[in-house]
Amino acid sequence: AGSWHNSSATGEDMTIQAWAAQAGVKHRVADFHWALNVFALSADDEHHGNNFQGAFMSSAKNRSNTLLLTEDEYRDRYDNLDERISGTWGAFFQNRAGLLVSDLAVGYRVASWYFPKLIFGAALNLEPENALGNRFVGFEADLMNTFSVSKGVFFFVNLQMLLPGEAASIFVNDVDR
């Protein structure tokens, strides 16, 4: 929260009221692992350039297990959907439509050398008017297969699926929005 002097389109002071929230839980029972996570970034109002800024500015780092909707911790391609649907300001990202991402991860260590994990995640815009009236950003499903070779050495084979929504295409498509 705060104000930014002479920054709106009219040269007036801009009031900044943005927020972010995240909650998660994970648990392990013997070889069974599960985790739930949800995070939200506030949205701006539907009037761009006025004297109010409600969109949260973030580094795009969060605790989500998703690999395409948010950062893939194993192989970051710097083009995750949460970054691509946002505007940039230096090293920070700002999504005027806001963002809500929730995910569930379930894994079971089948053997000492093999650990498969399923991830399901969904993302929504909090202010659809900033995404041409669309709220659904996308749904993700992943099957992560981790193979341990020795202590600290492993390789993985991940199967990933992303069902993008219209709210994502508004920001990502360059031709037909």
mmCIF file of C-alpha atoms in Angstrom:
data_model
loop_
_atom_site.group_PDB
_atom_site.id
_atom_site.type_symbol
_atom_site.label_atom_id
_atom_site.label_comp_id
_atom_site.label_asym_id
_atom_site.label_seq_id
_atom_site.Cartn_x
_atom_site.Cartn_y
_atom_site.Cartn_z
ATOM 1 C CA ALA A 1 0.000 0.000 0.000
ATOM 2 C CA GLY A 2 1.164 3.515 -0.671
ATOM 3 C CA SER A 3 1.124 6.234 -3.272
ATOM 4 C CA TRP A 4 3.124 7.037 -6.367
ATOM 5 C CA HIS A 5 3.454 10.727 -7.105
ATOM 6 C CA ASN A 6 2.564 12.098 -10.585
ATOM 7 C CA SER A 7 2.254 8.630 -12.080
ATOM 8 C CA SER A 8 -1.269 8.189 -13.460
ATOM 9 C CA ALA A 9 -2.219 9.068 -17.035
ATOM 10 C CA THR A 10 -3.574 12.398 -15.787
ATOM 11 C CA GLY A 11 -0.430 13.264 -13.810
ATOM 12 C CA GLU A 12 -2.192 12.753 -10.478
ATOM 13 C CA ASP A 13 -0.867 10.718 -7.583
ATOM 14 C CA MET A 14 -1.653 7.020 -7.830
ATOM 15 C CA THR A 15 -2.931 5.096 -4.816
ATOM 16 C CA ILE A 16 -1.402 1.622 -4.579
ATOM 17 C CA GLN A 17 -3.342 -1.092 -2.764
ATOM 18 C CA ALA A 18 -2.133 -4.530 -3.828
ATOM 19 C CA TRP A 19 -1.845 -7.831 -2.011
ATOM 20 C CA ALA A 20 -0.713 -11.428 -2.364
ATOM 21 C CA ALA A 21 -1.661 -14.484 -0.331
ATOM 22 C CA GLN A 22 -0.497 -18.081 -0.294
ATOM 23 C CA ALA A 23 -1.386 -21.151 1.746
ATOM 24 C CA GLY A 24 -0.182 -24.699 1.457
ATOM 25 C CA VAL A 25 0.085 -27.975 3.246
ATOM 26 C CA LYS A 26 2.098 -31.094 2.517
ATOM 27 C CA HIS A 27 2.317 -34.398 4.280
ATOM 28 C CA ARG A 28 4.239 -37.636 4.013
ATOM 29 C CA VAL A 29 3.117 -40.991 5.378
ATOM 30 C CA ALA A 30 5.798 -43.608 4.737
ATOM 31 C CA ASP A 31 6.202 -43.657 0.935
ATOM 32 C CA PHE A 32 3.016 -41.705 0.182
ATOM 33 C CA HIS A 33 3.347 -37.931 -0.351
ATOM 34 C CA TRP A 34 0.666 -35.307 -0.968
ATOM 35 C CA ALA A 35 0.518 -31.517 -1.110
ATOM 36 C CA LEU A 36 -2.097 -28.795 -1.612
ATOM 37 C CA ASN A 37 -1.277 -25.195 -2.452
ATOM 38 C CA VAL A 38 -3.175 -22.066 -3.420
ATOM 39 C CA PHE A 39 -1.953 -18.560 -4.075
ATOM 40 C CA ALA A 40 -3.543 -15.346 -5.269
ATOM 41 C CA LEU A 41 -2.235 -12.046 -6.598
ATOM 42 C CA SER A 42 -4.555 -9.049 -6.458
ATOM 43 C CA ALA A 43 -5.979 -7.484 -9.616
ATOM 44 C CA ASP A 44 -6.178 -3.904 -10.760
ATOM 45 C CA ASP A 45 -9.552 -2.301 -11.369
ATOM 46 C CA GLU A 46 -10.882 -2.338 -14.925
ATOM 47 C CA HIS A 47 -9.789 1.251 -15.676
ATOM 48 C CA HIS A 48 -6.158 1.231 -16.821
ATOM 49 C CA GLY A 49 -4.145 4.413 -16.218
ATOM 50 C CA ASN A 50 -6.395 5.896 -13.541
ATOM 51 C CA ASN A 51 -5.181 6.979 -10.107
ATOM 52 C CA PHE A 52 -5.554 3.501 -8.531
ATOM 53 C CA GLN A 53 -3.211 0.510 -8.838
ATOM 54 C CA GLY A 54 -4.424 -2.780 -7.390
ATOM 55 C CA ALA A 55 -2.283 -5.296 -9.304
ATOM 56 C CA PHE A 56 0.404 -6.938 -7.191
ATOM 57 C CA MET A 57 3.983 -6.735 -8.468
ATOM 58 C CA SER A 58 5.767 -10.050 -7.938
ATOM 59 C CA SER A 59 8.932 -11.960 -8.745
ATOM 60 C CA ALA A 60 6.833 -14.921 -9.994
ATOM 61 C CA LYS A 61 8.301 -17.139 -7.270
ATOM 62 C CA ASN A 62 5.762 -19.190 -5.335
ATOM 63 C CA ARG A 63 5.305 -22.619 -3.778
ATOM 64 C CA SER A 64 3.024 -24.055 -6.473
ATOM 65 C CA ASN A 65 3.818 -27.569 -7.708
ATOM 66 C CA THR A 66 2.657 -26.751 -11.243
ATOM 67 C CA LEU A 67 5.245 -26.903 -14.033
ATOM 68 C CA LEU A 68 3.564 -24.937 -16.842
ATOM 69 C CA LEU A 69 1.203 -22.567 -15.040
ATOM 70 C CA THR A 70 4.065 -21.467 -12.768
ATOM 71 C CA GLU A 71 7.817 -21.993 -12.620
ATOM 72 C CA ASP A 72 9.166 -25.475 -13.302
ATOM 73 C CA GLU A 73 11.820 -25.839 -10.590
ATOM 74 C CA TYR A 74 13.553 -28.638 -12.542
ATOM 75 C CA ARG A 75 13.836 -26.854 -15.900
ATOM 76 C CA ASP A 76 12.819 -23.201 -15.832
ATOM 77 C CA ARG A 77 12.234 -21.990 -19.395
ATOM 78 C CA TYR A 78 11.449 -18.422 -18.233
ATOM 79 C CA ASP A 79 8.137 -18.499 -20.090
ATOM 80 C CA ASN A 80 5.717 -20.037 -17.597
ATOM 81 C CA LEU A 81 2.130 -19.034 -18.176
ATOM 82 C CA ASP A 82 1.944 -16.844 -15.056
ATOM 83 C CA GLU A 83 4.867 -14.790 -16.418
ATOM 84 C CA ARG A 84 3.632 -14.694 -20.023
ATOM 85 C CA ILE A 85 0.190 -13.344 -19.093
ATOM 86 C CA SER A 86 1.772 -10.573 -17.025
ATOM 87 C CA GLY A 87 3.433 -7.330 -17.937
ATOM 88 C CA THR A 88 7.010 -6.754 -16.834
ATOM 89 C CA TRP A 89 8.618 -3.926 -14.977
ATOM 90 C CA GLY A 90 12.310 -4.634 -14.631
ATOM 91 C CA ALA A 91 12.649 -8.017 -12.956
ATOM 92 C CA PHE A 92 9.058 -7.974 -11.667
ATOM 93 C CA PHE A 93 5.770 -9.179 -13.123
ATOM 94 C CA GLN A 94 2.390 -7.524 -12.822
ATOM 95 C CA ASN A 95 -0.884 -9.066 -13.979
ATOM 96 C CA ARG A 96 -3.684 -6.496 -14.107
ATOM 97 C CA ALA A 97 -6.262 -9.301 -14.224
ATOM 98 C CA GLY A 98 -4.928 -10.814 -10.983
ATOM 99 C CA LEU A 99 -4.257 -14.503 -10.628
ATOM 100 C CA LEU A 100 -5.469 -17.422 -8.534
ATOM 101 C CA VAL A 101 -3.606 -20.745 -8.857
ATOM 102 C CA SER A 102 -4.455 -23.897 -6.915
ATOM 103 C CA ASP A 103 -2.821 -27.299 -7.197
ATOM 104 C CA LEU A 104 -2.763 -30.819 -5.805
ATOM 105 C CA ALA A 105 0.266 -33.131 -5.927
ATOM 106 C CA VAL A 106 0.184 -36.836 -5.052
ATOM 107 C CA GLY A 107 3.188 -39.161 -5.163
ATOM 108 C CA TYR A 108 4.183 -42.652 -4.071
ATOM 109 C CA ARG A 109 7.740 -44.007 -3.821
ATOM 110 C CA VAL A 110 7.338 -47.299 -5.660
ATOM 111 C CA ALA A 111 10.962 -48.351 -5.104
ATOM 112 C CA SER A 112 14.084 -46.749 -3.658
ATOM 113 C CA TRP A 113 15.012 -45.682 -7.203
ATOM 114 C CA TYR A 114 11.574 -44.685 -8.611
ATOM 115 C CA PHE A 115 9.176 -41.962 -7.467
ATOM 116 C CA PRO A 116 6.185 -41.030 -9.662
ATOM 117 C CA LYS A 117 4.075 -37.979 -8.816
ATOM 118 C CA LEU A 118 0.833 -36.601 -10.275
ATOM 119 C CA ILE A 119 0.163 -32.857 -10.283
ATOM 120 C CA PHE A 120 -3.126 -31.161 -11.085
ATOM 121 C CA GLY A 121 -3.443 -27.376 -11.152
ATOM 122 C CA ALA A 122 -5.870 -24.695 -12.297
ATOM 123 C CA ALA A 123 -5.581 -20.933 -12.721
ATOM 124 C CA LEU A 124 -8.178 -18.148 -12.848
ATOM 125 C CA ASN A 125 -8.156 -14.385 -13.294
ATOM 126 C CA LEU A 126 -9.620 -12.446 -10.393
ATOM 127 C CA GLU A 127 -10.756 -9.495 -12.562
ATOM 128 C CA PRO A 128 -12.094 -10.878 -15.870
ATOM 129 C CA GLU A 129 -12.744 -7.373 -17.242
ATOM 130 C CA ASN A 130 -8.955 -7.002 -17.569
ATOM 131 C CA ALA A 131 -8.896 -10.133 -19.765
ATOM 132 C CA LEU A 132 -11.673 -9.210 -22.224
ATOM 133 C CA GLY A 133 -14.281 -10.687 -19.882
ATOM 134 C CA ASN A 134 -12.587 -14.093 -19.485
ATOM 135 C CA ARG A 135 -11.755 -15.760 -16.181
ATOM 136 C CA PHE A 136 -10.345 -19.271 -16.962
ATOM 137 C CA VAL A 137 -6.553 -19.148 -17.492
ATOM 138 C CA GLY A 138 -5.870 -22.872 -17.748
ATOM 139 C CA PHE A 139 -5.702 -26.399 -16.330
ATOM 140 C CA GLU A 140 -2.535 -28.439 -16.002
ATOM 141 C CA ALA A 141 -1.896 -32.142 -15.409
ATOM 142 C CA ASP A 142 1.589 -33.625 -15.029
ATOM 143 C CA LEU A 143 3.063 -37.057 -14.433
ATOM 144 C CA MET A 144 6.552 -36.644 -13.004
ATOM 145 C CA ASN A 145 8.760 -39.740 -13.011
ATOM 146 C CA THR A 146 11.950 -39.379 -10.969
ATOM 147 C CA PHE A 147 14.607 -42.091 -11.199
ATOM 148 C CA SER A 148 17.412 -42.092 -8.607
ATOM 149 C CA VAL A 149 20.778 -43.293 -9.865
ATOM 150 C CA SER A 150 22.708 -42.661 -6.631
ATOM 151 C CA LYS A 151 22.577 -40.222 -3.729
ATOM 152 C CA GLY A 152 22.140 -36.749 -5.219
ATOM 153 C CA VAL A 153 22.038 -38.060 -8.811
ATOM 154 C CA PHE A 154 18.734 -38.574 -10.585
ATOM 155 C CA PHE A 155 17.012 -38.133 -13.911
ATOM 156 C CA PHE A 156 13.410 -37.489 -14.683
ATOM 157 C CA VAL A 157 10.870 -37.989 -17.438
ATOM 158 C CA ASN A 158 7.867 -35.691 -17.160
ATOM 159 C CA LEU A 159 4.639 -35.887 -19.132
ATOM 160 C CA GLN A 160 2.898 -32.538 -19.170
ATOM 161 C CA MET A 161 -0.481 -31.352 -20.402
ATOM 162 C CA LEU A 162 -1.841 -27.816 -20.458
ATOM 163 C CA LEU A 163 -5.397 -26.946 -21.388
ATOM 164 C CA PRO A 164 -5.229 -23.167 -21.902
ATOM 165 C CA GLY A 165 -8.273 -21.013 -21.354
ATOM 166 C CA GLU A 166 -9.475 -17.910 -23.150
ATOM 167 C CA ALA A 167 -8.085 -15.708 -20.375
ATOM 168 C CA ALA A 168 -4.575 -16.974 -21.188
ATOM 169 C CA SER A 169 -4.984 -16.568 -24.947
ATOM 170 C CA ILE A 170 -5.882 -12.900 -24.465
ATOM 171 C CA PHE A 171 -2.332 -12.231 -23.272
ATOM 172 C CA VAL A 172 -0.325 -14.908 -25.121
ATOM 173 C CA ASN A 173 -1.719 -15.017 -28.678
ATOM 174 C CA ASP A 174 -0.305 -12.383 -30.977
ATOM 175 C CA VAL A 175 -2.864 -12.763 -33.777
ATOM 176 C CA ASP A 176 -6.359 -13.943 -32.783
ATOM 177 C CA ARG A 177 -7.149 -12.889 -29.246
#
